[in-house]
Every structure is written in structure tokens, then in C-alpha cells.
Amino acid sequence: MIALPAVDLREGKCVQLVGGDYERERVRIDDPLSQARAFRDMGFSWLHVVDLDAATGRGENLGWIERLIRESGLRVQVGGGVRNLERAQHLFDVGAERVIVGTRAIEDVAFREDVVKAFPGRVLIAADVREREVVTRGWAARTGLRITDLAKELDPLPIGGILVTAVHLEGALGGADAELCRELAQVTRAPIFASGGVTTLDDLARIRAAGGAGAVIGMALYTGTLDGHAVAREYGQ
């Protein structure tokens, strides 16, 4: 299993939100590239980048994304506002290893199939959940779709994995939902990447034991709750 430190971009800054709430910003760092390089120096090999402004239609941070891909020294998976093949192609062209597609891939089955088949094995489908219901549009819209049902729909496609974010745990430092990974691993062959609430090394061990292929870590690293060097030694490569 691989651990991926998160750089969430908002208004050109590196931020961390609590519970997916844009009014509850707990961390704001002026230089996202310096932060990414700090993660590299801890021993991580991957970076998870999300453009929060693009995801919610508030703008975009494409310039920073390109710099993070080109200059961080890390392999990068990136998402947020990827709603067409052209955007995905551009991100791959500038060096992204994986591209994350969320809302449109959930709502538009034809687009989902097109983007996955255009870039087989390199697209992660982002499924944000509250409890076990998938939510979209920057975590604001309920779909009525259970995450396990979505995973079954995705199973025949050549996706690079499912990124499942437990939004109700995001940024709360209250522990991860490893059981969610276990439930998904039972219904799909796709790699499962867990996000939301990762707080301790035990959280990471439980995600790995549940079948997780990766875990995204945000708030716990930024607040020092979790020792990045210790995580990178065990899960960074």
C-alpha cells in the first residue's frame, strides 16, 4: 500500500478543510510547491493534488498544478474539475501519472466510459461519500447511490482505481473508515484508495489489512498529528 500526502489547492494556496466545508478552512499555506517538496524530503514518492476551486466552479489553479507536476520531484495524481477529455489529456501531457475524475464520471456514464477507455489504467474514479451514499459537486449534492453499487458498475471498466473519500470524516482527525475499504474490496477488483480521517499509523495498517491499495493523508500531516517521516518509511514508496 502507498501513502499519498495531499495538496488541496484553493485560491493559489495549499489548504485543508474540515468535513469538506469551505467555511471551515483549518490550514492555509502560501506556497504549495514548497509544501510538496517538504513531503518529498520526508521520503514520499507520490503526491495527491486536488483543485478545490475547479471542483466547485470557483476558478482554477492549473498553473500551480503544472508546477507541482513538473517541479515537485514526486509522482502526481491530480483531480478537481476534470469534466472533459481535453482537460484529462492536458494533465497527462504535462506529466500527471494518474488523473482523478469525479462528479461527471458519476453522473454521465457515457463520459465515464470514454475517459477510462481513452486512458486505460490511469484514471481514478473519485467517489465521495457521506456514510455510504455517494455525493457529488464538491460534496454538496446527494445522489441516492450507494458506494458499493457504484463500485459494481465500475468493475468491468479498465480504471486505475476508485478513490473513496469519507467526507464526513475529512479533516476531523477522528480516524479512518477502514471497513469502507473492506466492503469495496469485496465487490470490485479495482484498487481502492482511501481518503478521509487518516490520523494514526494504526489507521493506515487497518486500511492495508482491509485491502486498500493506497491512502491519502491530509490534516494529520499538516498538524503534526502524524509523523510524516514515519509514514513515509512504511508506506512512502
PDB file of C-alpha atoms in Angstrom, residues 5-232:
ATOM      1  CA  PRO A   5       0.186  13.259   1.075  1.00  0.00           C
ATOM      2  CA  ALA A   6      -2.480  15.685  -0.107  1.00  0.00           C
ATOM      3  CA  VAL A   7      -2.074  19.165  -1.529  1.00  0.00           C
ATOM      4  CA  ASP A   8      -5.517  20.728  -1.877  1.00  0.00           C
ATOM      5  CA  LEU A   9      -5.464  23.968  -3.865  1.00  0.00           C
ATOM      6  CA  ARG A  10      -7.703  26.936  -3.178  1.00  0.00           C
ATOM      7  CA  GLU A  11      -7.089  30.479  -4.426  1.00  0.00           C
ATOM      8  CA  GLY A  12      -3.469  29.566  -5.186  1.00  0.00           C
ATOM      9  CA  LYS A  13      -2.844  28.313  -1.666  1.00  0.00           C
ATOM     10  CA  CYS A  14      -2.421  24.872  -0.126  1.00  0.00           C
ATOM     11  CA  VAL A  15      -5.336  24.320   2.264  1.00  0.00           C
ATOM     12  CA  GLN A  16      -7.056  21.761   4.421  1.00  0.00           C
ATOM     13  CA  LEU A  17     -10.793  21.816   5.095  1.00  0.00           C
ATOM     14  CA  VAL A  18     -12.744  20.167   7.895  1.00  0.00           C
ATOM     15  CA  GLY A  19     -15.575  17.912   6.770  1.00  0.00           C
ATOM     16  CA  GLY A  20     -15.487  19.236   3.213  1.00  0.00           C
ATOM     17  CA  ASP A  21     -16.840  22.566   4.479  1.00  0.00           C
ATOM     18  CA  TYR A  22     -15.394  25.566   2.632  1.00  0.00           C
ATOM     19  CA  GLU A  23     -16.194  27.734   5.648  1.00  0.00           C
ATOM     20  CA  ARG A  24     -14.020  25.561   7.892  1.00  0.00           C
ATOM     21  CA  GLU A  25     -10.526  26.029   6.497  1.00  0.00           C
ATOM     22  CA  ARG A  26      -8.020  24.965   9.124  1.00  0.00           C
ATOM     23  CA  VAL A  27      -4.758  25.078   7.170  1.00  0.00           C
ATOM     24  CA  ARG A  28      -3.573  27.660   4.600  1.00  0.00           C
ATOM     25  CA  ILE A  29      -0.016  27.617   3.232  1.00  0.00           C
ATOM     26  CA  ASP A  30       1.097  30.249   0.730  1.00  0.00           C
ATOM     27  CA  ASP A  31       3.486  28.102  -1.333  1.00  0.00           C
ATOM     28  CA  PRO A  32       2.082  24.731  -2.438  1.00  0.00           C
ATOM     29  CA  LEU A  33       5.326  23.774  -4.200  1.00  0.00           C
ATOM     30  CA  SER A  34       7.436  24.218  -1.075  1.00  0.00           C
ATOM     31  CA  GLN A  35       4.958  22.049   0.810  1.00  0.00           C
ATOM     32  CA  ALA A  36       5.136  19.343  -1.859  1.00  0.00           C
ATOM     33  CA  ARG A  37       8.912  19.384  -1.728  1.00  0.00           C
ATOM     34  CA  ALA A  38       8.752  19.035   2.045  1.00  0.00           C
ATOM     35  CA  PHE A  39       6.735  15.853   1.561  1.00  0.00           C
ATOM     36  CA  ARG A  40       9.330  14.640  -0.943  1.00  0.00           C
ATOM     37  CA  ASP A  41      12.077  15.285   1.578  1.00  0.00           C
ATOM     38  CA  MET A  42      10.206  13.219   4.172  1.00  0.00           C
ATOM     39  CA  GLY A  43      10.514  10.249   1.815  1.00  0.00           C
ATOM     40  CA  PHE A  44       7.181  10.168  -0.006  1.00  0.00           C
ATOM     41  CA  SER A  45       7.184   9.277  -3.703  1.00  0.00           C
ATOM     42  CA  TRP A  46       3.607  10.246  -4.631  1.00  0.00           C
ATOM     43  CA  LEU A  47       1.514  13.397  -4.266  1.00  0.00           C
ATOM     44  CA  HIS A  48      -2.267  13.719  -4.345  1.00  0.00           C
ATOM     45  CA  VAL A  49      -3.372  17.090  -5.762  1.00  0.00           C
ATOM     46  CA  VAL A  50      -6.946  18.403  -5.897  1.00  0.00           C
ATOM     47  CA  ASP A  51      -8.069  21.718  -7.368  1.00  0.00           C
ATOM     48  CA  LEU A  52     -10.889  22.645  -4.997  1.00  0.00           C
ATOM     49  CA  ASP A  53     -11.777  25.785  -6.944  1.00  0.00           C
ATOM     50  CA  ALA A  54     -12.182  23.877 -10.209  1.00  0.00           C
ATOM     51  CA  ALA A  55     -14.188  21.181  -8.444  1.00  0.00           C
ATOM     52  CA  THR A  56     -16.724  23.723  -7.213  1.00  0.00           C
ATOM     53  CA  GLY A  57     -16.710  26.114 -10.161  1.00  0.00           C
ATOM     54  CA  ARG A  58     -14.999  28.913  -8.223  1.00  0.00           C
ATOM     55  CA  GLY A  59     -11.988  29.159 -10.561  1.00  0.00           C
ATOM     56  CA  GLU A  60      -8.931  27.023 -11.127  1.00  0.00           C
ATOM     57  CA  ASN A  61      -5.311  26.501 -10.103  1.00  0.00           C
ATOM     58  CA  LEU A  62      -3.919  24.972 -13.283  1.00  0.00           C
ATOM     59  CA  GLY A  63      -0.654  26.907 -13.115  1.00  0.00           C
ATOM     60  CA  TRP A  64       0.110  25.504  -9.673  1.00  0.00           C
ATOM     61  CA  ILE A  65      -0.884  22.024 -10.768  1.00  0.00           C
ATOM     62  CA  GLU A  66       1.562  22.175 -13.660  1.00  0.00           C
ATOM     63  CA  ARG A  67       4.352  23.374 -11.359  1.00  0.00           C
ATOM     64  CA  LEU A  68       3.641  20.629  -8.829  1.00  0.00           C
ATOM     65  CA  ILE A  69       3.787  18.001 -11.562  1.00  0.00           C
ATOM     66  CA  ARG A  70       6.952  19.360 -13.131  1.00  0.00           C
ATOM     67  CA  GLU A  71       8.904  20.649 -10.149  1.00  0.00           C
ATOM     68  CA  SER A  72       7.976  18.707  -7.005  1.00  0.00           C
ATOM     69  CA  GLY A  73      10.071  15.636  -7.766  1.00  0.00           C
ATOM     70  CA  LEU A  74       7.058  13.461  -6.947  1.00  0.00           C
ATOM     71  CA  ARG A  75       4.729  11.310  -9.000  1.00  0.00           C
ATOM     72  CA  VAL A  76       1.411  13.115  -9.060  1.00  0.00           C
ATOM     73  CA  GLN A  77      -2.206  12.085  -9.272  1.00  0.00           C
ATOM     74  CA  VAL A  78      -4.466  15.069  -9.798  1.00  0.00           C
ATOM     75  CA  GLY A  79      -8.153  15.855  -9.877  1.00  0.00           C
ATOM     76  CA  GLY A  80     -10.748  18.517  -9.335  1.00  0.00           C
ATOM     77  CA  GLY A  81     -12.848  19.853 -12.182  1.00  0.00           C
ATOM     78  CA  VAL A  82     -11.817  17.239 -14.757  1.00  0.00           C
ATOM     79  CA  ARG A  83     -15.003  17.260 -16.810  1.00  0.00           C
ATOM     80  CA  ASN A  84     -13.791  16.538 -20.347  1.00  0.00           C
ATOM     81  CA  LEU A  85     -11.225  14.508 -22.246  1.00  0.00           C
ATOM     82  CA  GLU A  86      -9.261  17.617 -23.178  1.00  0.00           C
ATOM     83  CA  ARG A  87      -8.565  18.505 -19.548  1.00  0.00           C
ATOM     84  CA  ALA A  88      -7.519  14.950 -18.769  1.00  0.00           C
ATOM     85  CA  GLN A  89      -5.275  14.869 -21.836  1.00  0.00           C
ATOM     86  CA  HIS A  90      -3.616  18.134 -20.833  1.00  0.00           C
ATOM     87  CA  LEU A  91      -2.850  16.841 -17.349  1.00  0.00           C
ATOM     88  CA  PHE A  92      -1.296  13.694 -18.781  1.00  0.00           C
ATOM     89  CA  ASP A  93       0.631  15.776 -21.316  1.00  0.00           C
ATOM     90  CA  VAL A  94       2.250  17.853 -18.564  1.00  0.00           C
ATOM     91  CA  GLY A  95       3.246  14.717 -16.678  1.00  0.00           C
ATOM     92  CA  ALA A  96       0.475  13.580 -14.347  1.00  0.00           C
ATOM     93  CA  GLU A  97       0.726   9.872 -13.580  1.00  0.00           C
ATOM     94  CA  ARG A  98      -2.976   9.480 -12.828  1.00  0.00           C
ATOM     95  CA  VAL A  99      -5.980  11.723 -13.320  1.00  0.00           C
ATOM     96  CA  ILE A 100      -8.942  11.713 -10.971  1.00  0.00           C
ATOM     97  CA  VAL A 101     -12.440  12.181 -12.376  1.00  0.00           C
ATOM     98  CA  GLY A 102     -15.316  12.728 -10.005  1.00  0.00           C
ATOM     99  CA  THR A 103     -18.695  14.344 -10.464  1.00  0.00           C
ATOM    100  CA  ARG A 104     -19.080  13.949 -14.217  1.00  0.00           C
ATOM    101  CA  ALA A 105     -17.931  10.334 -14.139  1.00  0.00           C
ATOM    102  CA  ILE A 106     -20.598   9.600 -11.541  1.00  0.00           C
ATOM    103  CA  GLU A 107     -23.397  11.429 -13.340  1.00  0.00           C
ATOM    104  CA  ASP A 108     -22.515  10.751 -17.005  1.00  0.00           C
ATOM    105  CA  VAL A 109     -21.981   7.074 -17.802  1.00  0.00           C
ATOM    106  CA  ALA A 110     -21.003   7.727 -21.426  1.00  0.00           C
ATOM    107  CA  PHE A 111     -18.290  10.190 -20.389  1.00  0.00           C
ATOM    108  CA  ARG A 112     -17.077   7.771 -17.744  1.00  0.00           C
ATOM    109  CA  GLU A 113     -16.588   5.046 -20.315  1.00  0.00           C
ATOM    110  CA  ASP A 114     -14.964   7.402 -22.817  1.00  0.00           C
ATOM    111  CA  VAL A 115     -12.379   8.805 -20.416  1.00  0.00           C
ATOM    112  CA  VAL A 116     -11.482   5.449 -18.919  1.00  0.00           C
ATOM    113  CA  LYS A 117     -11.074   3.815 -22.329  1.00  0.00           C
ATOM    114  CA  ALA A 118      -9.035   6.779 -23.609  1.00  0.00           C
ATOM    115  CA  PHE A 119      -6.548   6.380 -20.744  1.00  0.00           C
ATOM    116  CA  PRO A 120      -6.800   2.758 -19.574  1.00  0.00           C
ATOM    117  CA  GLY A 121      -5.383   2.066 -16.146  1.00  0.00           C
ATOM    118  CA  ARG A 122      -4.597   5.722 -15.488  1.00  0.00           C
ATOM    119  CA  VAL A 123      -7.951   7.197 -14.425  1.00  0.00           C
ATOM    120  CA  LEU A 124      -9.154   7.082 -10.836  1.00  0.00           C
ATOM    121  CA  ILE A 125     -12.882   7.450 -10.282  1.00  0.00           C
ATOM    122  CA  ALA A 126     -13.451   9.666  -7.258  1.00  0.00           C
ATOM    123  CA  ALA A 127     -16.407   8.609  -5.167  1.00  0.00           C
ATOM    124  CA  ASP A 128     -17.069  10.951  -2.282  1.00  0.00           C
ATOM    125  CA  VAL A 129     -19.381   9.535   0.363  1.00  0.00           C
ATOM    126  CA  ARG A 130     -21.274  10.592   3.438  1.00  0.00           C
ATOM    127  CA  GLU A 131     -21.870   7.436   5.393  1.00  0.00           C
ATOM    128  CA  ARG A 132     -22.350   5.093   2.375  1.00  0.00           C
ATOM    129  CA  GLU A 133     -24.111   7.477  -0.047  1.00  0.00           C
ATOM    130  CA  VAL A 134     -22.192   8.965  -2.974  1.00  0.00           C
ATOM    131  CA  VAL A 135     -22.206  12.776  -3.061  1.00  0.00           C
ATOM    132  CA  THR A 136     -21.078  14.988  -5.938  1.00  0.00           C
ATOM    133  CA  ARG A 137     -20.445  18.622  -6.945  1.00  0.00           C
ATOM    134  CA  GLY A 138     -17.902  19.424  -4.288  1.00  0.00           C
ATOM    135  CA  TRP A 139     -19.674  17.210  -1.741  1.00  0.00           C
ATOM    136  CA  ALA A 140     -22.856  19.308  -1.954  1.00  0.00           C
ATOM    137  CA  ALA A 141     -25.252  17.103  -3.966  1.00  0.00           C
ATOM    138  CA  ARG A 142     -26.771  13.833  -2.814  1.00  0.00           C
ATOM    139  CA  THR A 143     -27.191  11.089  -5.419  1.00  0.00           C
ATOM    140  CA  GLY A 144     -29.062   8.324  -3.600  1.00  0.00           C
ATOM    141  CA  LEU A 145     -26.430   5.919  -4.956  1.00  0.00           C
ATOM    142  CA  ARG A 146     -24.690   3.535  -2.583  1.00  0.00           C
ATOM    143  CA  ILE A 147     -20.943   3.338  -2.957  1.00  0.00           C
ATOM    144  CA  THR A 148     -20.941  -0.458  -3.244  1.00  0.00           C
ATOM    145  CA  ASP A 149     -23.416  -0.271  -6.127  1.00  0.00           C
ATOM    146  CA  LEU A 150     -21.198   2.243  -7.907  1.00  0.00           C
ATOM    147  CA  ALA A 151     -18.171   0.008  -7.388  1.00  0.00           C
ATOM    148  CA  LYS A 152     -20.010  -2.869  -9.029  1.00  0.00           C
ATOM    149  CA  GLU A 153     -20.851  -0.649 -12.016  1.00  0.00           C
ATOM    150  CA  LEU A 154     -17.196   0.318 -12.380  1.00  0.00           C
ATOM    151  CA  ASP A 155     -15.775  -3.172 -12.044  1.00  0.00           C
ATOM    152  CA  PRO A 156     -15.843  -4.083 -15.778  1.00  0.00           C
ATOM    153  CA  LEU A 157     -14.016  -0.895 -16.798  1.00  0.00           C
ATOM    154  CA  PRO A 158     -10.193  -0.564 -17.086  1.00  0.00           C
ATOM    155  CA  ILE A 159      -9.970   2.062 -14.338  1.00  0.00           C
ATOM    156  CA  GLY A 160      -6.833   2.755 -12.367  1.00  0.00           C
ATOM    157  CA  GLY A 161      -8.782   2.552  -9.143  1.00  0.00           C
ATOM    158  CA  ILE A 162     -11.533   4.049  -7.009  1.00  0.00           C
ATOM    159  CA  LEU A 163     -10.665   6.971  -4.771  1.00  0.00           C
ATOM    160  CA  VAL A 164     -13.217   6.878  -1.974  1.00  0.00           C
ATOM    161  CA  THR A 165     -13.350   9.870   0.345  1.00  0.00           C
ATOM    162  CA  ALA A 166     -15.316   9.601   3.571  1.00  0.00           C
ATOM    163  CA  VAL A 167     -16.377  13.248   3.553  1.00  0.00           C
ATOM    164  CA  HIS A 168     -17.959  13.072   6.999  1.00  0.00           C
ATOM    165  CA  LEU A 169     -14.507  12.195   8.389  1.00  0.00           C
ATOM    166  CA  GLU A 170     -12.436  14.562   6.224  1.00  0.00           C
ATOM    167  CA  GLY A 171     -10.133  16.768   8.269  1.00  0.00           C
ATOM    168  CA  ALA A 172     -11.664  15.756  11.577  1.00  0.00           C
ATOM    169  CA  LEU A 173      -8.705  13.695  12.836  1.00  0.00           C
ATOM    170  CA  GLY A 174     -11.129  11.137  14.187  1.00  0.00           C
ATOM    171  CA  GLY A 175      -9.866   8.005  12.433  1.00  0.00           C
ATOM    172  CA  ALA A 176     -10.386   6.415   9.035  1.00  0.00           C
ATOM    173  CA  ASP A 177     -13.203   4.157   7.845  1.00  0.00           C
ATOM    174  CA  ALA A 178     -11.231   1.008   7.040  1.00  0.00           C
ATOM    175  CA  GLU A 179     -14.420  -1.023   6.905  1.00  0.00           C
ATOM    176  CA  LEU A 180     -15.464   1.018   3.878  1.00  0.00           C
ATOM    177  CA  CYS A 181     -12.364  -0.249   2.069  1.00  0.00           C
ATOM    178  CA  ARG A 182     -13.200  -3.790   3.066  1.00  0.00           C
ATOM    179  CA  GLU A 183     -16.745  -3.506   1.736  1.00  0.00           C
ATOM    180  CA  LEU A 184     -15.497  -2.185  -1.602  1.00  0.00           C
ATOM    181  CA  ALA A 185     -12.735  -4.771  -1.926  1.00  0.00           C
ATOM    182  CA  GLN A 186     -15.408  -7.446  -1.684  1.00  0.00           C
ATOM    183  CA  VAL A 187     -17.338  -6.171  -4.730  1.00  0.00           C
ATOM    184  CA  THR A 188     -14.664  -4.893  -7.123  1.00  0.00           C
ATOM    185  CA  ARG A 189     -11.247  -5.862  -8.448  1.00  0.00           C
ATOM    186  CA  ALA A 190     -10.247  -2.218  -8.818  1.00  0.00           C
ATOM    187  CA  PRO A 191      -7.584  -0.830  -6.465  1.00  0.00           C
ATOM    188  CA  ILE A 192      -9.130   1.122  -3.606  1.00  0.00           C
ATOM    189  CA  PHE A 193      -7.591   4.407  -2.474  1.00  0.00           C
ATOM    190  CA  ALA A 194      -8.933   5.617   0.864  1.00  0.00           C
ATOM    191  CA  SER A 195      -9.231   9.228   1.957  1.00  0.00           C
ATOM    192  CA  GLY A 196     -10.766  10.940   4.945  1.00  0.00           C
ATOM    193  CA  GLY A 197      -9.885  10.796   8.623  1.00  0.00           C
ATOM    194  CA  VAL A 198      -6.484   9.098   8.428  1.00  0.00           C
ATOM    195  CA  THR A 199      -4.949  10.073  11.759  1.00  0.00           C
ATOM    196  CA  THR A 200      -2.613   7.340  13.020  1.00  0.00           C
ATOM    197  CA  LEU A 201      -0.290   4.622  11.808  1.00  0.00           C
ATOM    198  CA  ASP A 202      -2.914   2.173  13.039  1.00  0.00           C
ATOM    199  CA  ASP A 203      -5.423   3.726  10.624  1.00  0.00           C
ATOM    200  CA  LEU A 204      -3.007   3.006   7.789  1.00  0.00           C
ATOM    201  CA  ALA A 205      -2.417  -0.551   8.974  1.00  0.00           C
ATOM    202  CA  ARG A 206      -6.174  -1.172   9.109  1.00  0.00           C
ATOM    203  CA  ILE A 207      -6.677   0.247   5.604  1.00  0.00           C
ATOM    204  CA  ARG A 208      -3.938  -2.016   4.291  1.00  0.00           C
ATOM    205  CA  ALA A 209      -5.405  -5.035   6.077  1.00  0.00           C
ATOM    206  CA  ALA A 210      -8.821  -4.206   4.588  1.00  0.00           C
ATOM    207  CA  GLY A 211      -7.397  -4.408   1.071  1.00  0.00           C
ATOM    208  CA  GLY A 212      -6.593  -0.762   0.420  1.00  0.00           C
ATOM    209  CA  ALA A 213      -4.069  -0.055  -2.331  1.00  0.00           C
ATOM    210  CA  GLY A 214      -3.426   3.492  -1.163  1.00  0.00           C
ATOM    211  CA  ALA A 215      -4.334   6.064   1.453  1.00  0.00           C
ATOM    212  CA  VAL A 216      -4.473   9.835   1.071  1.00  0.00           C
ATOM    213  CA  ILE A 217      -3.341  11.780   4.129  1.00  0.00           C
ATOM    214  CA  GLY A 218      -4.022  15.454   4.710  1.00  0.00           C
ATOM    215  CA  MET A 219      -4.827  17.121   8.016  1.00  0.00           C
ATOM    216  CA  ALA A 220      -2.861  14.680  10.167  1.00  0.00           C
ATOM    217  CA  LEU A 221       0.359  15.548   8.330  1.00  0.00           C
ATOM    218  CA  TYR A 222      -0.232  19.289   8.320  1.00  0.00           C
ATOM    219  CA  THR A 223      -0.977  19.452  12.043  1.00  0.00           C
ATOM    220  CA  GLY A 224       1.853  17.126  13.052  1.00  0.00           C
ATOM    221  CA  THR A 225      -0.616  14.618  14.479  1.00  0.00           C
ATOM    222  CA  LEU A 226       1.015  12.020  12.250  1.00  0.00           C
ATOM    223  CA  ASP A 227       4.794  11.884  11.755  1.00  0.00           C
ATOM    224  CA  GLY A 228       5.375  12.155   8.015  1.00  0.00           C
ATOM    225  CA  HIS A 229       8.816  10.578   8.201  1.00  0.00           C
ATOM    226  CA  ALA A 230       7.396   7.538   9.987  1.00  0.00           C
ATOM    227  CA  VAL A 231       4.602   7.203   7.438  1.00  0.00           C
ATOM    228  CA  ALA A 232       6.996   7.545   4.514  1.00  0.00           C
TER     229      ALA A 232
END
